[in-house]
mmCIF file of C-alpha atoms in Angstrom:
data_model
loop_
_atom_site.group_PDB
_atom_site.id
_atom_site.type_symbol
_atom_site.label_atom_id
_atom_site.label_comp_id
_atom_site.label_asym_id
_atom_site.label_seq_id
_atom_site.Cartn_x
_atom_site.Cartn_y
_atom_site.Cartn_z
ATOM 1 C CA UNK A 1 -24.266 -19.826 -4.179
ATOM 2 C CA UNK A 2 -22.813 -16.672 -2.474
ATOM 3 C CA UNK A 3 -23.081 -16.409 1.278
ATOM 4 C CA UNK A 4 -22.860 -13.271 3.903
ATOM 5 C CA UNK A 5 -22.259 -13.965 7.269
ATOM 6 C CA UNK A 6 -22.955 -11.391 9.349
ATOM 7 C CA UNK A 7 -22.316 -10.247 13.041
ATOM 8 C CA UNK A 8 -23.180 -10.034 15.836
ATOM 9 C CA UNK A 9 -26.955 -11.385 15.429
ATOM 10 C CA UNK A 10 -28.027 -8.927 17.884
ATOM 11 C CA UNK A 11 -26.541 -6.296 20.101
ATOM 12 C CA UNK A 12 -27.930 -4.730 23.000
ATOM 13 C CA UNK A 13 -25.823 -1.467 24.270
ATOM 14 C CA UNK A 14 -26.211 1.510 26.376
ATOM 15 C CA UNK A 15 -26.755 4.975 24.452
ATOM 16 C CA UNK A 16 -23.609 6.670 23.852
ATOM 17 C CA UNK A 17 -21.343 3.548 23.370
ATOM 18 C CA UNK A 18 -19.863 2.700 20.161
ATOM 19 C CA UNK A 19 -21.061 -0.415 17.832
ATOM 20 C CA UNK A 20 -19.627 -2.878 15.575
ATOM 21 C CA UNK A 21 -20.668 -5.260 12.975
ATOM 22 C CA UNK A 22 -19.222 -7.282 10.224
ATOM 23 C CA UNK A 23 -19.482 -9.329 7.041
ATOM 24 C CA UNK A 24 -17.983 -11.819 5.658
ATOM 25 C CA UNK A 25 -18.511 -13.688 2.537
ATOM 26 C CA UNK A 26 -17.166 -16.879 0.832
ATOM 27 C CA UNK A 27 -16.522 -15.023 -2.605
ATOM 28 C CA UNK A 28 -15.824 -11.363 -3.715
ATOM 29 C CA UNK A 29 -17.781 -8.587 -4.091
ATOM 30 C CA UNK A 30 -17.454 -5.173 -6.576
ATOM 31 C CA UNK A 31 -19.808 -3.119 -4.240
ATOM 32 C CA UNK A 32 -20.748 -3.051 -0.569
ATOM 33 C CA UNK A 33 -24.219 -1.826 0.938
ATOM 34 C CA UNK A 34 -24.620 -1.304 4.418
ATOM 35 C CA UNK A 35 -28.848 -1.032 4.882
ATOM 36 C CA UNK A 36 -30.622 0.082 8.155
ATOM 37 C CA UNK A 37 -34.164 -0.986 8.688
ATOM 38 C CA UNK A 38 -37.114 0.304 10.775
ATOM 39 C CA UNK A 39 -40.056 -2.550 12.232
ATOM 40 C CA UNK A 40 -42.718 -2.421 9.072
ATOM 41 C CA UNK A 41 -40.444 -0.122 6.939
ATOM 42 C CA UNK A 42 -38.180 -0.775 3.624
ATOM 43 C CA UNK A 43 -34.241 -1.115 4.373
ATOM 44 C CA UNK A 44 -32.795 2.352 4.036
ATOM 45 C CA UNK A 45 -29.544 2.487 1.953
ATOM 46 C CA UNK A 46 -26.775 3.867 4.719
ATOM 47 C CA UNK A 47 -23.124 3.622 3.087
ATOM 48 C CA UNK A 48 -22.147 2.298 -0.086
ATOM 49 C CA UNK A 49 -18.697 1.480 -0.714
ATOM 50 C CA UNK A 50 -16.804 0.925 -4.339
ATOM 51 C CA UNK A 51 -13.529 0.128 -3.577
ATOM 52 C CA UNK A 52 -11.756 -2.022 -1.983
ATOM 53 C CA UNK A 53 -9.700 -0.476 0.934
ATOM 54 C CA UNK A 54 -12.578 2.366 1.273
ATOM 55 C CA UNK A 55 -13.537 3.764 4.264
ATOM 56 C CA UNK A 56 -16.872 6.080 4.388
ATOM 57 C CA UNK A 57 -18.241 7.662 7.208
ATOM 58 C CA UNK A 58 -22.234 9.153 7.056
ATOM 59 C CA UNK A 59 -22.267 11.173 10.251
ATOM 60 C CA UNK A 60 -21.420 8.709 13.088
ATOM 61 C CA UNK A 61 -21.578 6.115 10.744
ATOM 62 C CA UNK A 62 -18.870 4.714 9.470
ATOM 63 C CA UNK A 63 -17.823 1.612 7.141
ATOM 64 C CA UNK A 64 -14.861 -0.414 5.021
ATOM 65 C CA UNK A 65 -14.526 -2.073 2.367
ATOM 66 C CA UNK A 66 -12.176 -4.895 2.804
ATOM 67 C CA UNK A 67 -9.236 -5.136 1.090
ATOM 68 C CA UNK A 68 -9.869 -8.962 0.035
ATOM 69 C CA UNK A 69 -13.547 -7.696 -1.371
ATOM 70 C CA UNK A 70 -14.523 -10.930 0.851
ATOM 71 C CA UNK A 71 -15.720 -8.206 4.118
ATOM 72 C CA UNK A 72 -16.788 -5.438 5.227
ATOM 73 C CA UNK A 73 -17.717 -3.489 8.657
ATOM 74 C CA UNK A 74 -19.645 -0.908 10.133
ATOM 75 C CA UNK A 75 -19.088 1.078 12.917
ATOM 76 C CA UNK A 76 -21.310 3.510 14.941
ATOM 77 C CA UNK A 77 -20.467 5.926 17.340
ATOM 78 C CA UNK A 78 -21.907 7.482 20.145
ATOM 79 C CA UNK A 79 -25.130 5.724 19.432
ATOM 80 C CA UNK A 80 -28.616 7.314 20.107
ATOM 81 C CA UNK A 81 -32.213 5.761 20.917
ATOM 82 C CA UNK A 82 -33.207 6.133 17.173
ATOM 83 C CA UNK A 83 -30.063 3.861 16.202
ATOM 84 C CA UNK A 84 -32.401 1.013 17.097
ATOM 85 C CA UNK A 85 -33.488 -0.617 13.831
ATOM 86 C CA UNK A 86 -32.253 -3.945 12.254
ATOM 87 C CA UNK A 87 -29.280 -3.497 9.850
ATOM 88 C CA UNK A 88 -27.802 -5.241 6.719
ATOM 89 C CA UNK A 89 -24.825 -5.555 4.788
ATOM 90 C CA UNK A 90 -25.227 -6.577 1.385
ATOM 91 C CA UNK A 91 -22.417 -7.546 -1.566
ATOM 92 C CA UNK A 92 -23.253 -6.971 -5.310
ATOM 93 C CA UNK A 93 -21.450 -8.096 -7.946
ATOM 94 C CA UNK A 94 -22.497 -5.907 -10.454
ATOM 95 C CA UNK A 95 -24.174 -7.260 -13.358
ATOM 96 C CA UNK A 96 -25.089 -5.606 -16.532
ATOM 97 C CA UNK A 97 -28.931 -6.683 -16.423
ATOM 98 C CA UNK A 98 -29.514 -5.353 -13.233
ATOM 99 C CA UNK A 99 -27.263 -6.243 -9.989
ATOM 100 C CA UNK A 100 -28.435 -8.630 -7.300
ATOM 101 C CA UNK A 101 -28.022 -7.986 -3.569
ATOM 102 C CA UNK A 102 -26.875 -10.927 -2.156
ATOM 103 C CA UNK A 103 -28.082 -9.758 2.005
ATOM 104 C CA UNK A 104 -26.707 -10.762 5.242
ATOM 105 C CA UNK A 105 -28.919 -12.074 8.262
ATOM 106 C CA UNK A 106 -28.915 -8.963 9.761
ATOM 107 C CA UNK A 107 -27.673 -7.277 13.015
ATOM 108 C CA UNK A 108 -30.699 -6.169 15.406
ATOM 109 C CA UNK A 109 -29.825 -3.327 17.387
ATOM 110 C CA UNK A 110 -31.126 -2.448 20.831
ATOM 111 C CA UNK A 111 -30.211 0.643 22.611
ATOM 112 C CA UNK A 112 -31.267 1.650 26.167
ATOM 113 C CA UNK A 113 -31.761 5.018 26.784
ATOM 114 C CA UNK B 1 -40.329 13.570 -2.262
ATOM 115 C CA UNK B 2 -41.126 9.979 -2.652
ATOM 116 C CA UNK B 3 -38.706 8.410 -4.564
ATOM 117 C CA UNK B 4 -39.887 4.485 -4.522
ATOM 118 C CA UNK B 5 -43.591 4.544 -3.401
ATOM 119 C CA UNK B 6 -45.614 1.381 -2.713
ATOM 120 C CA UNK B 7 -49.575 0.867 -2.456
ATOM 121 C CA UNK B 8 -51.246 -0.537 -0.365
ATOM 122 C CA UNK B 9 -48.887 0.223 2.912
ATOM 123 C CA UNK B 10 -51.029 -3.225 4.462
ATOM 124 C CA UNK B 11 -53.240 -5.866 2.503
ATOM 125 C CA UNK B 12 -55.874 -8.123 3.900
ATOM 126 C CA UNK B 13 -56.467 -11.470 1.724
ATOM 127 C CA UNK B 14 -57.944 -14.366 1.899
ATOM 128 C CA UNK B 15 -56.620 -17.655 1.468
ATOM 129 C CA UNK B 16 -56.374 -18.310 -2.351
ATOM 130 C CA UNK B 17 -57.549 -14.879 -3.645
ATOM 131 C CA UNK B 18 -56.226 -13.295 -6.104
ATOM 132 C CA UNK B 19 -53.456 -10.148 -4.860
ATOM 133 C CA UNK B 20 -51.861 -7.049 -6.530
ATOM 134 C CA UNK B 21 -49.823 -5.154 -4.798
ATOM 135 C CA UNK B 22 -48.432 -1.592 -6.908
ATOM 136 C CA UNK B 23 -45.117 -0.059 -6.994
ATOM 137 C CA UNK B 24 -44.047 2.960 -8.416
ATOM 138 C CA UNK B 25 -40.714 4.976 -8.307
ATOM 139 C CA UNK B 26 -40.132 8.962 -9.433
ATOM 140 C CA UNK B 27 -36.241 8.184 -9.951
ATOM 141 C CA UNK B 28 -36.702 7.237 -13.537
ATOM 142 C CA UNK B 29 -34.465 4.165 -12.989
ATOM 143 C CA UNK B 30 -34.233 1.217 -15.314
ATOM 144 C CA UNK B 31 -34.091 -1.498 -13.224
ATOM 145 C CA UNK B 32 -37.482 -2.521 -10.965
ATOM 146 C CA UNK B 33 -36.764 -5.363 -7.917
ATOM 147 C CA UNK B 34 -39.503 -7.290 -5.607
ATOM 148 C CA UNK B 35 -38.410 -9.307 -2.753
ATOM 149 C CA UNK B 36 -40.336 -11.232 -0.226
ATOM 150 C CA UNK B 37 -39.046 -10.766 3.651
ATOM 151 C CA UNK B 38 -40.256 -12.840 6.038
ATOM 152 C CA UNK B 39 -39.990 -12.014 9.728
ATOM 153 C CA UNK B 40 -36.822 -11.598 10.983
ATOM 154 C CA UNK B 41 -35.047 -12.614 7.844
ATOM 155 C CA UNK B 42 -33.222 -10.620 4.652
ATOM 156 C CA UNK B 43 -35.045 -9.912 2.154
ATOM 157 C CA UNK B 44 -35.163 -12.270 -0.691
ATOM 158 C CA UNK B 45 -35.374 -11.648 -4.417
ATOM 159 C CA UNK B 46 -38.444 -12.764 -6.490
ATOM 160 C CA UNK B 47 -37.478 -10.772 -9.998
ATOM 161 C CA UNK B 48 -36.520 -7.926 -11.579
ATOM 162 C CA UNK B 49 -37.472 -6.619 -14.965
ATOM 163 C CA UNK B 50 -34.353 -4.524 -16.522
ATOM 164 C CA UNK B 51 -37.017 -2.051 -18.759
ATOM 165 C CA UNK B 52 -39.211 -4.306 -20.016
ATOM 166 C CA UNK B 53 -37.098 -7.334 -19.797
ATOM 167 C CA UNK B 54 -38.355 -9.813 -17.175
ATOM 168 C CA UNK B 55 -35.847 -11.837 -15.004
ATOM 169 C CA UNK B 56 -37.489 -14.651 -13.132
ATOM 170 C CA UNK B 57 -35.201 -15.959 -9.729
ATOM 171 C CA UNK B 58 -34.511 -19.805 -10.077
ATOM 172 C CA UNK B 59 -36.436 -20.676 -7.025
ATOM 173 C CA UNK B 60 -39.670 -18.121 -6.848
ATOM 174 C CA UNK B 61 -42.611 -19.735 -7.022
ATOM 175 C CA UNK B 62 -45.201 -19.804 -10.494
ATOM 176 C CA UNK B 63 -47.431 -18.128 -7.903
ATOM 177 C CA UNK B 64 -45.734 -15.026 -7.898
ATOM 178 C CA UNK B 65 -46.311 -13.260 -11.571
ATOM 179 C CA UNK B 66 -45.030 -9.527 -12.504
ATOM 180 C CA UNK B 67 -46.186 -6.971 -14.680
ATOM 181 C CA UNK B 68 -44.465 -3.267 -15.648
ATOM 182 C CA UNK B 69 -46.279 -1.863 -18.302
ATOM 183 C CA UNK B 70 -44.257 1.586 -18.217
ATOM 184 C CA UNK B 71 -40.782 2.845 -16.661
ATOM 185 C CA UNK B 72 -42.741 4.457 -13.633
ATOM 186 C CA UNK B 73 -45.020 1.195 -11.958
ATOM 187 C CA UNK B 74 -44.838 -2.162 -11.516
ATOM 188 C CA UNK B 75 -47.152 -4.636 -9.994
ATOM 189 C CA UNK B 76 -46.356 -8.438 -8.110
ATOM 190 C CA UNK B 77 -49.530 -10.170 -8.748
ATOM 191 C CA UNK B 78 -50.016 -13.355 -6.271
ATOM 192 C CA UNK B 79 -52.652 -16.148 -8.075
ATOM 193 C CA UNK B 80 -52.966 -18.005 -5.305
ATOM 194 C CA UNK B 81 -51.970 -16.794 -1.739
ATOM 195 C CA UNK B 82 -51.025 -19.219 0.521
ATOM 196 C CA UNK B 83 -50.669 -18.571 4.049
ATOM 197 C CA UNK B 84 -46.581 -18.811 3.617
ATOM 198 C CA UNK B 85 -46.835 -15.887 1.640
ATOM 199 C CA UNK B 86 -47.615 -13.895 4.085
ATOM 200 C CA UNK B 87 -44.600 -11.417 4.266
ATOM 201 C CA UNK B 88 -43.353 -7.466 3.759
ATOM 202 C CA UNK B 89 -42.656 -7.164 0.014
ATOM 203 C CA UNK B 90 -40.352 -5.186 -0.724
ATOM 204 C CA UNK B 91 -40.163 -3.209 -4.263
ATOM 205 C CA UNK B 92 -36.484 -2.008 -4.762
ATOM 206 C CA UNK B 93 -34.578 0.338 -7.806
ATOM 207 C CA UNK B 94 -31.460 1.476 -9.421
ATOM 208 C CA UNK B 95 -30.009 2.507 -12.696
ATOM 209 C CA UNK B 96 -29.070 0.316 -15.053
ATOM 210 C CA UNK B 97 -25.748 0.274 -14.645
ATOM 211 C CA UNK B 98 -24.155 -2.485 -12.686
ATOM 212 C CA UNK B 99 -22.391 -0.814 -9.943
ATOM 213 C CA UNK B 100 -25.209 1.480 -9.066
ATOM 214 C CA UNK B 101 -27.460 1.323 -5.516
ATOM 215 C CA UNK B 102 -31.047 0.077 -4.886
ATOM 216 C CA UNK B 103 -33.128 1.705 -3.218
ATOM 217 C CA UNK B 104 -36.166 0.751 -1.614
ATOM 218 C CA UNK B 105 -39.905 1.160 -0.685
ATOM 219 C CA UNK B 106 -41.776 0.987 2.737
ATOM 220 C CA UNK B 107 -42.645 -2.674 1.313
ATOM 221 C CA UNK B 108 -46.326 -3.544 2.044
ATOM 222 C CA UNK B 109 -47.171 -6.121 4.193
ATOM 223 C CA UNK B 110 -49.378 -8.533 3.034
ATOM 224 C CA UNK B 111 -51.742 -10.831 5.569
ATOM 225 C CA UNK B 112 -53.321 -14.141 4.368
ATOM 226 C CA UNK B 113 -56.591 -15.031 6.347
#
Protein backbone atom coordinates (compact mmCIF):
# COMPACT_ATOMS: atom_id res chain seq x y z
CA UNK A 1 0.00 0.00 0.00
CA UNK A 2 0.88 3.76 -0.20
CA UNK A 3 3.41 5.12 2.25
CA UNK A 4 4.29 8.89 3.59
CA UNK A 5 7.38 9.42 5.13
CA UNK A 6 7.56 12.30 6.89
CA UNK A 7 10.21 14.64 8.56
CA UNK A 8 11.72 15.53 10.92
CA UNK A 9 9.83 13.34 13.73
CA UNK A 10 10.12 16.15 16.01
CA UNK A 11 11.60 19.59 16.10
CA UNK A 12 12.38 21.65 18.93
CA UNK A 13 13.26 25.52 17.94
CA UNK A 14 13.48 28.84 19.47
CA UNK A 15 10.44 31.34 18.71
CA UNK A 16 11.11 33.39 15.80
CA UNK A 17 13.19 30.84 13.74
CA UNK A 18 11.96 29.37 10.65
CA UNK A 19 10.75 25.51 10.27
CA UNK A 20 10.80 22.83 7.81
CA UNK A 21 9.20 19.60 7.13
CA UNK A 22 8.73 17.18 4.36
CA UNK A 23 7.00 14.23 2.70
CA UNK A 24 7.75 11.82 0.70
CA UNK A 25 5.86 9.01 -0.70
CA UNK A 26 6.55 5.81 -2.75
CA UNK A 27 3.66 6.60 -5.35
CA UNK A 28 1.85 9.79 -6.62
CA UNK A 29 -0.57 11.82 -5.32
CA UNK A 30 -3.51 14.28 -7.11
CA UNK A 31 -3.87 16.40 -3.86
CA UNK A 32 -1.70 17.41 -0.92
CA UNK A 33 -2.98 18.27 2.75
CA UNK A 34 -0.83 19.75 5.14
CA UNK A 35 -2.94 19.24 8.81
CA UNK A 36 -1.93 20.91 12.17
CA UNK A 37 -3.10 19.33 15.34
CA UNK A 38 -3.68 20.54 18.94
CA UNK A 39 -3.16 17.72 22.21
CA UNK A 40 -7.03 16.28 22.46
CA UNK A 41 -8.21 18.24 19.33
CA UNK A 42 -9.16 17.08 15.54
CA UNK A 43 -6.29 17.85 12.83
CA UNK A 44 -7.04 21.26 11.42
CA UNK A 45 -6.82 21.44 7.57
CA UNK A 46 -3.76 24.17 6.97
CA UNK A 47 -2.84 24.21 3.07
CA UNK A 48 -4.14 22.21 0.42
CA UNK A 49 -2.38 22.00 -2.71
CA UNK A 50 -3.80 20.76 -6.39
CA UNK A 51 -1.11 20.96 -8.55
CA UNK A 52 1.87 19.85 -8.99
CA UNK A 53 4.58 22.63 -8.93
CA UNK A 54 2.16 24.75 -6.45
CA UNK A 55 3.31 26.77 -3.92
CA UNK A 56 0.67 28.24 -1.20
CA UNK A 57 1.40 30.28 1.55
CA UNK A 58 -1.49 30.76 4.65
CA UNK A 59 0.09 33.62 6.55
CA UNK A 60 3.59 32.40 7.59
CA UNK A 61 2.75 29.24 6.36
CA UNK A 62 3.84 28.12 3.45
CA UNK A 63 3.87 24.75 1.26
CA UNK A 64 4.71 22.85 -2.35
CA UNK A 65 3.56 20.56 -4.17
CA UNK A 66 6.26 18.59 -5.76
CA UNK A 67 6.72 18.46 -9.14
CA UNK A 68 7.03 14.46 -9.20
CA UNK A 69 3.46 14.40 -7.11
CA UNK A 70 5.79 11.89 -4.95
CA UNK A 71 6.51 15.17 -2.08
CA UNK A 72 5.69 17.85 -0.60
CA UNK A 73 6.98 20.52 2.16
CA UNK A 74 6.02 22.96 4.55
CA UNK A 75 7.64 25.78 5.73
CA UNK A 76 6.99 28.19 8.69
CA UNK A 77 8.32 31.35 9.40
CA UNK A 78 9.01 33.36 12.21
CA UNK A 79 7.35 30.82 14.40
CA UNK A 80 5.31 31.75 17.58
CA UNK A 81 4.49 29.80 20.97
CA UNK A 82 1.03 28.76 19.53
CA UNK A 83 2.92 27.03 16.46
CA UNK A 84 3.35 24.17 18.91
CA UNK A 85 0.95 21.41 17.86
CA UNK A 86 1.72 18.11 15.98
CA UNK A 87 1.43 18.41 12.15
CA UNK A 88 0.59 16.14 9.12
CA UNK A 89 0.94 15.88 5.59
CA UNK A 90 -1.42 13.79 3.90
CA UNK A 91 -1.67 12.58 -0.10
CA UNK A 92 -5.13 11.77 -1.67
CA UNK A 93 -5.65 10.29 -4.68
CA UNK A 94 -8.91 11.31 -5.36
CA UNK A 95 -11.49 8.80 -5.73
CA UNK A 96 -14.97 9.15 -6.91
CA UNK A 97 -16.62 7.36 -3.75
CA UNK A 98 -15.09 9.46 -1.40
CA UNK A 99 -11.10 10.13 -1.26
CA UNK A 100 -8.86 8.50 1.32
CA UNK A 101 -6.11 10.35 3.21
CA UNK A 102 -3.31 8.31 3.17
CA UNK A 103 -1.35 10.43 6.60
CA UNK A 104 2.19 10.80 7.44
CA UNK A 105 3.69 10.05 11.04
CA UNK A 106 3.63 13.40 11.88
CA UNK A 107 6.09 16.24 12.80
CA UNK A 108 5.76 17.36 16.64
CA UNK A 109 6.64 20.79 17.08
CA UNK A 110 8.13 22.40 20.16
CA UNK A 111 8.79 26.01 20.45
CA UNK A 112 10.46 27.83 23.40
CA UNK A 113 9.37 31.03 24.11
CA UNK B 1 -20.13 28.08 13.55
CA UNK B 2 -19.51 24.46 14.01
CA UNK B 3 -18.98 22.93 10.95
CA UNK B 4 -18.12 19.05 11.98
CA UNK B 5 -19.38 18.66 15.62
CA UNK B 6 -18.80 15.52 17.70
CA UNK B 7 -20.62 14.27 21.04
CA UNK B 8 -19.47 13.26 23.65
CA UNK B 9 -16.02 15.49 23.70
CA UNK B 10 -14.77 12.32 26.39
CA UNK B 11 -16.45 8.79 27.04
CA UNK B 12 -16.03 6.58 30.02
CA UNK B 13 -16.71 2.67 29.25
CA UNK B 14 -16.31 -0.27 30.58
CA UNK B 15 -14.65 -3.17 29.31
CA UNK B 16 -17.09 -4.91 26.84
CA UNK B 17 -19.99 -2.39 26.96
CA UNK B 18 -21.68 -1.40 24.41
CA UNK B 19 -20.40 2.49 22.88
CA UNK B 20 -21.92 5.18 20.56
CA UNK B 21 -20.22 7.92 19.93
CA UNK B 22 -22.35 10.85 17.51
CA UNK B 23 -21.15 12.96 14.77
CA UNK B 24 -22.75 15.54 13.02
CA UNK B 25 -21.57 18.15 10.38
CA UNK B 26 -23.59 21.62 9.18
CA UNK B 27 -21.51 21.57 5.76
CA UNK B 28 -24.06 19.48 4.01
CA UNK B 29 -21.25 17.29 2.59
CA UNK B 30 -21.73 13.88 1.06
CA UNK B 31 -19.08 12.05 2.23
CA UNK B 32 -18.91 11.08 6.31
CA UNK B 33 -15.18 9.55 7.59
CA UNK B 34 -14.27 7.90 11.20
CA UNK B 35 -10.79 7.15 12.05
CA UNK B 36 -9.26 5.74 15.13
CA UNK B 37 -5.85 7.66 16.40
CA UNK B 38 -3.97 6.22 18.83
CA UNK B 39 -1.41 8.19 20.80
CA UNK B 40 1.13 9.65 19.00
CA UNK B 41 0.18 8.11 15.72
CA UNK B 42 -1.92 9.35 12.32
CA UNK B 43 -5.05 8.84 12.28
CA UNK B 44 -6.34 5.75 10.72
CA UNK B 45 -9.45 5.12 8.66
CA UNK B 46 -12.27 2.78 9.90
CA UNK B 47 -15.08 3.74 7.01
CA UNK B 48 -16.79 6.09 5.25
CA UNK B 49 -20.32 6.04 3.98
CA UNK B 50 -20.53 8.17 0.52
CA UNK B 51 -24.60 9.19 1.28
CA UNK B 52 -25.90 6.24 2.33
CA UNK B 53 -23.42 3.96 0.81
CA UNK B 54 -21.24 2.21 3.42
CA UNK B 55 -17.47 1.55 2.73
CA UNK B 56 -15.94 -0.83 5.20
CA UNK B 57 -11.65 -0.49 5.41
CA UNK B 58 -10.07 -4.01 4.71
CA UNK B 59 -8.56 -4.28 8.09
CA UNK B 60 -11.19 -2.55 10.75
CA UNK B 61 -12.35 -4.73 13.03
CA UNK B 62 -16.33 -6.43 13.04
CA UNK B 63 -16.29 -4.55 16.35
CA UNK B 64 -16.51 -1.31 14.95
CA UNK B 65 -20.22 -0.95 13.19
CA UNK B 66 -21.61 2.49 11.55
CA UNK B 67 -24.82 3.94 11.15
CA UNK B 68 -25.98 7.43 9.14
CA UNK B 69 -29.48 7.52 8.99
CA UNK B 70 -29.60 11.17 7.37
CA UNK B 71 -26.99 13.57 5.49
CA UNK B 72 -26.45 15.58 8.84
CA UNK B 73 -25.24 12.59 11.72
CA UNK B 74 -23.55 9.66 11.88
CA UNK B 75 -22.77 7.35 14.68
CA UNK B 76 -19.50 4.59 15.22
CA UNK B 77 -21.09 2.10 17.42
CA UNK B 78 -18.32 -0.18 19.33
CA UNK B 79 -20.07 -3.89 20.41
CA UNK B 80 -17.49 -4.82 22.34
CA UNK B 81 -14.76 -2.37 23.65
CA UNK B 82 -11.64 -3.71 24.27
CA UNK B 83 -9.08 -1.94 26.08
CA UNK B 84 -7.03 -1.42 22.55
CA UNK B 85 -9.74 0.62 21.53
CA UNK B 86 -9.12 3.06 23.58
CA UNK B 87 -8.24 6.06 21.24
CA UNK B 88 -9.41 9.82 19.87
CA UNK B 89 -11.91 9.09 17.08
CA UNK B 90 -11.92 11.18 14.76
CA UNK B 91 -15.18 11.95 12.47
CA UNK B 92 -13.96 13.70 9.20
CA UNK B 93 -16.04 15.33 5.82
CA UNK B 94 -15.92 16.55 2.34
CA UNK B 95 -17.93 16.80 -0.79
CA UNK B 96 -18.33 14.24 -2.92
CA UNK B 97 -16.16 15.04 -5.34
CA UNK B 98 -12.78 13.43 -5.41
CA UNK B 99 -10.40 16.21 -5.22
CA UNK B 100 -12.19 18.00 -2.47
CA UNK B 101 -10.75 18.48 1.46
CA UNK B 102 -11.81 16.75 4.73
CA UNK B 103 -12.35 18.33 7.37
CA UNK B 104 -12.49 17.30 10.78
CA UNK B 105 -14.04 17.17 14.33
CA UNK B 106 -12.48 17.67 17.88
CA UNK B 107 -12.64 13.65 17.78
CA UNK B 108 -13.82 12.28 21.18
CA UNK B 109 -11.72 10.39 23.18
CA UNK B 110 -12.90 7.32 24.29
CA UNK B 111 -11.47 5.47 27.74
CA UNK B 112 -11.99 1.70 28.34
CA UNK B 113 -12.01 0.79 32.15
Amino acid sequence: GQQLNQSPQSMFIQEGEDVSMNCTSSSIFNTWLWYKQDPGEGPVLLIALYKAGELTSNGRLTAQFGTTRKDSFLNISASIPSDVGIYFCAGQLGETSGSRLTFGEGTQLTVNP
Amino acid sequence: DAMVIQNPRYQVTQFGKPVTLSCSQTLNHNVMYWYQQKSSQAPKLLFHYYDKDFNNEADTPDNFQSRRPNTSFCFLDIRSPGLGDAAMYLCATSRVRAWETQYFGPGTRLLVL
